[in-house]
mmCIF file of C-alpha atoms in Angstrom:
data_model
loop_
_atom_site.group_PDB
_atom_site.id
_atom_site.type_symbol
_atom_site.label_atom_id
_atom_site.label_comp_id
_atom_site.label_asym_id
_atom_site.label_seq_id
_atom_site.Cartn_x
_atom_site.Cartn_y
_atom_site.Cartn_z
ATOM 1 C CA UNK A 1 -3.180 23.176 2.800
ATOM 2 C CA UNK A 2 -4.402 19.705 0.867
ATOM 3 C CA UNK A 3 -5.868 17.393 3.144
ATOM 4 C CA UNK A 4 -8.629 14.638 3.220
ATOM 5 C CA UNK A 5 -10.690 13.938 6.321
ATOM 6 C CA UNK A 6 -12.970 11.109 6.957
ATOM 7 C CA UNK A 7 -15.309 11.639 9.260
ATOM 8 C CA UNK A 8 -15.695 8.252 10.856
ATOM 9 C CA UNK A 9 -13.299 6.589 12.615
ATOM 10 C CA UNK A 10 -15.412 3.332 13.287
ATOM 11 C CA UNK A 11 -18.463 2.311 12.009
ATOM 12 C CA UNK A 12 -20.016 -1.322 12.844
ATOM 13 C CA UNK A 13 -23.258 -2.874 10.587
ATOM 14 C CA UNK A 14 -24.467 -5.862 10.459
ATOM 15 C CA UNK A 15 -24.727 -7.567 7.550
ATOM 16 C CA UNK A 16 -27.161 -6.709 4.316
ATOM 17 C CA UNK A 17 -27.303 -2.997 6.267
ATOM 18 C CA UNK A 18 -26.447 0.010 3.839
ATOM 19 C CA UNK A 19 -23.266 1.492 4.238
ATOM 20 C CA UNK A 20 -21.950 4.925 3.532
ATOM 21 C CA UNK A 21 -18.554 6.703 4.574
ATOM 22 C CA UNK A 22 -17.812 10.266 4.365
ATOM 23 C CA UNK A 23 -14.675 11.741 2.566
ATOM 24 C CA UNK A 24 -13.907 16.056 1.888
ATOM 25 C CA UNK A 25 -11.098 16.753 0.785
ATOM 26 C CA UNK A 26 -9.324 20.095 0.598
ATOM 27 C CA UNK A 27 -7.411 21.234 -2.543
ATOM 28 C CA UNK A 28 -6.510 23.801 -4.364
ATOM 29 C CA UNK A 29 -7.435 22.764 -8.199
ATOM 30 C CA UNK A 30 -8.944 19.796 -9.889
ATOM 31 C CA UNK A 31 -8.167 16.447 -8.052
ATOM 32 C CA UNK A 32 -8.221 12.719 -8.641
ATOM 33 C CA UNK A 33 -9.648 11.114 -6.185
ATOM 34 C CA UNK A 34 -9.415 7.355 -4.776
ATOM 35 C CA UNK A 35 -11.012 4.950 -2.469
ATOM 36 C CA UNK A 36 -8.752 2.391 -1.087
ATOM 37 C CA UNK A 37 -9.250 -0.561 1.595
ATOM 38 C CA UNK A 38 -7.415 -2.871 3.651
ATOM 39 C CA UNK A 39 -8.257 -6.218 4.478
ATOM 40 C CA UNK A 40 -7.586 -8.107 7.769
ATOM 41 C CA UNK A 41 -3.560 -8.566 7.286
ATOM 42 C CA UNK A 42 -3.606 -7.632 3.580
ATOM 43 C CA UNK A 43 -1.971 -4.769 1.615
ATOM 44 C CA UNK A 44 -3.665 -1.446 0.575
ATOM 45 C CA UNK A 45 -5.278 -1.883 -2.670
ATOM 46 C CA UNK A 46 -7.466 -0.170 -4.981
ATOM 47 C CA UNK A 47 -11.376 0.005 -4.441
ATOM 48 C CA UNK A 48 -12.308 2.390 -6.742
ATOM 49 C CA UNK A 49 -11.233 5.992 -8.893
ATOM 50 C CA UNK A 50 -12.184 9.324 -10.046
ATOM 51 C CA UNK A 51 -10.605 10.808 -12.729
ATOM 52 C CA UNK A 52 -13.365 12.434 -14.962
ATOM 53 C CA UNK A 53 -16.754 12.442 -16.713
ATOM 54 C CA UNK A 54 -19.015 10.434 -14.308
ATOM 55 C CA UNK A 55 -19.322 11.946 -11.017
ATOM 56 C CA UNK A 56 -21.235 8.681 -10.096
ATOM 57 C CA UNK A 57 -18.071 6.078 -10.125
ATOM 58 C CA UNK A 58 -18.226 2.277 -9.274
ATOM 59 C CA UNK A 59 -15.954 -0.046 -8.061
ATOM 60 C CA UNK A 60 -15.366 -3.676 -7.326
ATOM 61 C CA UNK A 61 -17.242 -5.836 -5.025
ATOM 62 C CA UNK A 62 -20.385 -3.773 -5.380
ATOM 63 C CA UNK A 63 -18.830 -0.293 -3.997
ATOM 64 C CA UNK A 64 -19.641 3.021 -5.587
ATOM 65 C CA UNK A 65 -18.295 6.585 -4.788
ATOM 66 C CA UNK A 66 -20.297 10.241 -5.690
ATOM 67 C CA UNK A 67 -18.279 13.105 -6.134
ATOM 68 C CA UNK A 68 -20.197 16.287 -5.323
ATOM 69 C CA UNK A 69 -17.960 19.312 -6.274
ATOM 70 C CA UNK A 70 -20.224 21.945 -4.478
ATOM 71 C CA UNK A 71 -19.618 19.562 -1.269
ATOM 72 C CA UNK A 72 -15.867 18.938 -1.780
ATOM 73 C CA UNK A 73 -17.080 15.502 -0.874
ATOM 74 C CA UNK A 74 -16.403 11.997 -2.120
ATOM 75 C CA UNK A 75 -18.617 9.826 -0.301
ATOM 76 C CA UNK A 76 -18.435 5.897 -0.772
ATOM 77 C CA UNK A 77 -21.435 3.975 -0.540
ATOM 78 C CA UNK A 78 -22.466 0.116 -1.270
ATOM 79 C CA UNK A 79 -26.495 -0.822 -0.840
ATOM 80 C CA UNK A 80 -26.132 -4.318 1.313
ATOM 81 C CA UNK A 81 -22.917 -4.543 3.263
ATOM 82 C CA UNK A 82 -21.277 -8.930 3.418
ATOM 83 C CA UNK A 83 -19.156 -10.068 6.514
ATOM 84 C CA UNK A 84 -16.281 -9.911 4.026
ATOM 85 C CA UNK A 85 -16.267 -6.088 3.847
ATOM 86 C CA UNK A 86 -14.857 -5.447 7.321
ATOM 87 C CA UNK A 87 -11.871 -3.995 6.371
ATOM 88 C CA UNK A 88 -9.900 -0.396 6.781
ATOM 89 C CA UNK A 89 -11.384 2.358 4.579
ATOM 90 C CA UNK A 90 -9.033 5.236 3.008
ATOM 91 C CA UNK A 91 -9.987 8.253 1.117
ATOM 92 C CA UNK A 92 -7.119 9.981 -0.956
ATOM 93 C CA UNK A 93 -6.784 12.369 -2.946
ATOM 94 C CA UNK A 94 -3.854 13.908 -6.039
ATOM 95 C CA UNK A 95 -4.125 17.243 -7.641
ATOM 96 C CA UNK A 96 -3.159 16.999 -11.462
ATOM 97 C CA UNK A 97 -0.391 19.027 -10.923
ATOM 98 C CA UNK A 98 2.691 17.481 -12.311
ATOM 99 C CA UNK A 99 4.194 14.931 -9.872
ATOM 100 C CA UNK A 100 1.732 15.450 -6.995
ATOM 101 C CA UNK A 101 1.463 13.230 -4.395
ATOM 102 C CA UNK A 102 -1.471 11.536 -3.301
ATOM 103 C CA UNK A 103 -2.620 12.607 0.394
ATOM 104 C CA UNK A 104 -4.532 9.548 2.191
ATOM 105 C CA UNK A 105 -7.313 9.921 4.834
ATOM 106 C CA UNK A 106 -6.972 8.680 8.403
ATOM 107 C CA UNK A 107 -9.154 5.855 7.725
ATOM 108 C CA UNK A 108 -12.410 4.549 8.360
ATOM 109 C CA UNK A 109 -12.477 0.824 10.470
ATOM 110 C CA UNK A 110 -15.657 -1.056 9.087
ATOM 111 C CA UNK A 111 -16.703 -3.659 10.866
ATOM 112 C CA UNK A 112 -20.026 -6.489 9.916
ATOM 113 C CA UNK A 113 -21.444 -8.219 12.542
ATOM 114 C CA UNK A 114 -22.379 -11.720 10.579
ATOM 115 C CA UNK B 1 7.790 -10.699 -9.419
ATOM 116 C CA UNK B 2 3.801 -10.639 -8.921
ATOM 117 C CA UNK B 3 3.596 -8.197 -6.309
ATOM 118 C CA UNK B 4 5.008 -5.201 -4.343
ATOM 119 C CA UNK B 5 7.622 -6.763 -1.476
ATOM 120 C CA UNK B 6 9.190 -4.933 1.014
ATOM 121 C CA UNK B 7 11.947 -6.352 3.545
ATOM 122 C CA UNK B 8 12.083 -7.039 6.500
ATOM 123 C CA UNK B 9 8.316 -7.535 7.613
ATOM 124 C CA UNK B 10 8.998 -6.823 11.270
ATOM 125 C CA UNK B 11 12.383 -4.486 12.354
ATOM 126 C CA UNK B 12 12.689 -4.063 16.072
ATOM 127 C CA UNK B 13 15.700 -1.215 16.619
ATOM 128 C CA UNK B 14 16.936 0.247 20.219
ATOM 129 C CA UNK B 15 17.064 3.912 19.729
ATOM 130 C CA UNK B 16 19.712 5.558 18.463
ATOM 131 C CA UNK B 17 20.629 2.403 15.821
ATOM 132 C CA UNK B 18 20.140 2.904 12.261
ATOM 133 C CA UNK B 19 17.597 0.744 10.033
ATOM 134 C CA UNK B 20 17.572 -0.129 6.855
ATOM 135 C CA UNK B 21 14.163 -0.801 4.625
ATOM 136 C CA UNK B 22 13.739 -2.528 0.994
ATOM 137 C CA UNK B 23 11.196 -2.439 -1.273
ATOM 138 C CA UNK B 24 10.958 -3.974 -4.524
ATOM 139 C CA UNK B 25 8.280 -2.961 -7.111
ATOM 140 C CA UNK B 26 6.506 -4.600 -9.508
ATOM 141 C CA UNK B 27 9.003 -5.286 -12.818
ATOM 142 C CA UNK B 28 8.789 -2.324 -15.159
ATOM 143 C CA UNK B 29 7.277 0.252 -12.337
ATOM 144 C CA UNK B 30 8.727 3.624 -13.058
ATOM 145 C CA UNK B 31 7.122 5.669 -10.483
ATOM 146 C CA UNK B 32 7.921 4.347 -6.621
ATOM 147 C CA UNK B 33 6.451 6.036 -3.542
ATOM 148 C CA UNK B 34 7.384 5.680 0.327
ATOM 149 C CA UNK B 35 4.590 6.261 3.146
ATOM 150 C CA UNK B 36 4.703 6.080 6.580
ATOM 151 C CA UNK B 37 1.662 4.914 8.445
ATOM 152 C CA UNK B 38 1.560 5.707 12.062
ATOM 153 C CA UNK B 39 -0.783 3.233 14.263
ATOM 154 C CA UNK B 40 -4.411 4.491 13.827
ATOM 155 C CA UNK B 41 -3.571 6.619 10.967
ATOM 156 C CA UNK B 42 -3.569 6.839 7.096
ATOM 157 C CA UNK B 43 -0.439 6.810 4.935
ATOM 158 C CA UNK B 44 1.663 10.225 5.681
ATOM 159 C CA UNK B 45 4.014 10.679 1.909
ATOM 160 C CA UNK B 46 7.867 10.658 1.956
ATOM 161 C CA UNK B 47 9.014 10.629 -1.014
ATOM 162 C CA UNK B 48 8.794 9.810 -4.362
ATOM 163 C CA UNK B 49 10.912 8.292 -7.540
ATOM 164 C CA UNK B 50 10.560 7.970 -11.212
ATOM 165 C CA UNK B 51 13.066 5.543 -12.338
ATOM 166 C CA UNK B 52 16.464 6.466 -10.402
ATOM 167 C CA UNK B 53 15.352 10.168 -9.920
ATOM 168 C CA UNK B 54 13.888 11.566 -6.460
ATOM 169 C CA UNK B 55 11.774 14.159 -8.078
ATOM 170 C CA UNK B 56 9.716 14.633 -4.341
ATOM 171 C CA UNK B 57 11.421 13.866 -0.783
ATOM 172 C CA UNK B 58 9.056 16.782 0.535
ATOM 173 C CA UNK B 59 7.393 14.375 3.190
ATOM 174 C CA UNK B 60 10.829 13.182 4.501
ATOM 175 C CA UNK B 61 10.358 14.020 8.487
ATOM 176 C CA UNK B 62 14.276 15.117 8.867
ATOM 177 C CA UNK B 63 17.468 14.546 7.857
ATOM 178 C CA UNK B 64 17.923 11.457 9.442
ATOM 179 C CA UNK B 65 15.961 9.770 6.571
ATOM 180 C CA UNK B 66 17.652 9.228 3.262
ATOM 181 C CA UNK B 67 15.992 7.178 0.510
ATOM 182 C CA UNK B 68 17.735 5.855 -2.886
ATOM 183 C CA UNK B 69 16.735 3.563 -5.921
ATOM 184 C CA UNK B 70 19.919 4.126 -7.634
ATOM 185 C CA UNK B 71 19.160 1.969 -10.940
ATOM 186 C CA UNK B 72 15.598 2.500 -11.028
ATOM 187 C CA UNK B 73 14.043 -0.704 -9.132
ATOM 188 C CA UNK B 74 15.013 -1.875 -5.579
ATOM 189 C CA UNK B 75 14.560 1.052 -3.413
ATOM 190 C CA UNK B 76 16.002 1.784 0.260
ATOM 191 C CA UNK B 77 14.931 3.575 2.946
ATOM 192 C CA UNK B 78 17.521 4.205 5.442
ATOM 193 C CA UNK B 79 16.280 6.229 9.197
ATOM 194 C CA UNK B 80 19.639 6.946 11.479
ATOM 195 C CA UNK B 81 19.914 7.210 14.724
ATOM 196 C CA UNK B 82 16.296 5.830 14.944
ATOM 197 C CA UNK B 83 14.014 7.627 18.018
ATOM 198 C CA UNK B 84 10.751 6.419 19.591
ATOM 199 C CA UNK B 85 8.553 8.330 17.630
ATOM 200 C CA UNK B 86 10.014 6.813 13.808
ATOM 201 C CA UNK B 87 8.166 3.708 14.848
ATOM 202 C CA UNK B 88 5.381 3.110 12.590
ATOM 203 C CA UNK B 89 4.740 0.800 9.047
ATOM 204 C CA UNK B 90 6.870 2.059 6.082
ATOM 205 C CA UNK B 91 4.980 1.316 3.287
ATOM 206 C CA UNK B 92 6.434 1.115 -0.367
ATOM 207 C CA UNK B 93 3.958 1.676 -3.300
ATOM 208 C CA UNK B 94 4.775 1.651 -7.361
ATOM 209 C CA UNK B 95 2.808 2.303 -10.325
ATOM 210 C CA UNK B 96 3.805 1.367 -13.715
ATOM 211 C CA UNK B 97 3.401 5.435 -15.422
ATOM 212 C CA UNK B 98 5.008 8.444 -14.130
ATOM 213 C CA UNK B 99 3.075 10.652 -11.514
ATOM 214 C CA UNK B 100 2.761 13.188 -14.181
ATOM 215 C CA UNK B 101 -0.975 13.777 -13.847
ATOM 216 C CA UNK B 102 -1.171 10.667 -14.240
ATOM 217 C CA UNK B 103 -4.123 8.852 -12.239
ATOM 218 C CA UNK B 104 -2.359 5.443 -11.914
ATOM 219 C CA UNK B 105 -3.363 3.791 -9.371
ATOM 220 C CA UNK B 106 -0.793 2.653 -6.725
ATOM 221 C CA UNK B 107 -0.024 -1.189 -5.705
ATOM 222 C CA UNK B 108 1.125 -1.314 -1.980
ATOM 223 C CA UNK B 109 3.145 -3.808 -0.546
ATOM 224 C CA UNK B 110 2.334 -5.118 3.290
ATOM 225 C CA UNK B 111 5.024 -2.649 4.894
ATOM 226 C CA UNK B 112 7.736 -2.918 7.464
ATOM 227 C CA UNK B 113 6.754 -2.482 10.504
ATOM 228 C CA UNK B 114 9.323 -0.940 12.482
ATOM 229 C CA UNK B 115 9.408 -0.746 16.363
ATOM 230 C CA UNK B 116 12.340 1.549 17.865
ATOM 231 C CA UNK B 117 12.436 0.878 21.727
#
């Protein structure tokens, strides 16, 4: 079955700390896959994507995701972590197939201790 | 308009009432999605439209919800005889291509958030 799990259900850094947050996802096929966040009473909205080509992809606001195919993994990463990144993390993923739905992670809660 | 809005923001229902949800997309948005996010959860799919057609309603939890965008913009979702465990945030997403392998990426609107008591 296609699912996406994110290991972390809460993570808490303080500020200028490296973050990373783990995302596998399980699908049959070749996949798009998508890093989306929530901020404090905001909508969901786009962080960054991977469609193709460069398995190293970047995003706004200094993110960057890595997708390792061996590892079924899709990590997101950002060097120095601000007070303004506490926010709700999802991992999702789509498989190419025609109309396919994307499938969205339970979510990672970041918080940054100023 | 500028943005994804859905209606109401907050829906309290007893149990056993029936609830109605709008969403309406960005201007031009032929692909419109419905997700239901469950406290402490990510978004769980319902369905899906391209223009007035429901090419996916394979998330739809039972046959007490019905969805419809029956000209191809505004959007409904409609849960009968509401029970405890529909309560969650119906969230309403659109993307201006079809989902045809597409990798459009989706603009959410803040949700409903429906209590049933």
């Amino acid at each position: 079955a296609q699912s996406v799990s994110q290991h972390n259900h809460h993570v808490i850094l303080s500020e200028a700390a490296s973050l990373e947050l783990g995302c596998n996802y399980s699908y049959g096929g070749t996949v798009n896959l998508f890093w989306y966040v929530q901020y404090p009473g905001q909508h969901l909205q786009l962080l960054l994507k991977y469609f193709s080509g460069d398995p190293l992809v970047k995003g706004i606001k200094g993110f960057e995701a890595e997708f390792i195919k061996s590892k079924f993994s899709f990590n997101l990463r950002k060097p120095s972590v601000q007070w303004s990144d506490t926010a709700e993390y999802f991992c999702a993923a789509k498989g190419r197939s025609s109309a396919s739905k994307i499938i969205f992670g339970s979510g990672t809660r970041l918080s940054i201790r100023p | 308009g500028a943005g994804v809005s859905q209606s109401p923001r907050y829906k309290v229902a007893k149990r056993g009432q029936d609830v109605a949800l709008r969403c309406d997309p960005i201007s031009g948005h032929v692909s419109l999605f419905w997700y239901q996010q469950a406290l402490g959860q990510g978004p769980e799919f319902l369905t899906y439209f391209q223009n007035e057609a429901q090419l996916d309603k394979s998330g739809l939890p039972s046959d007490r919800f019905f969805a419809e965008r029956p000209e191809g913009s505004v959007s409904t979702l409609k849960i009968q005889r509401t029970q405890q465990e529909d309560s969650a945030v119906y969230l309403c997403a659109s993307s201006l291509a079809p989902q045809t392998g597409s990798n459009e990426k989706l603009f959410f609107g803040s949700g409903t958030q429906l209590s049933v008591l």
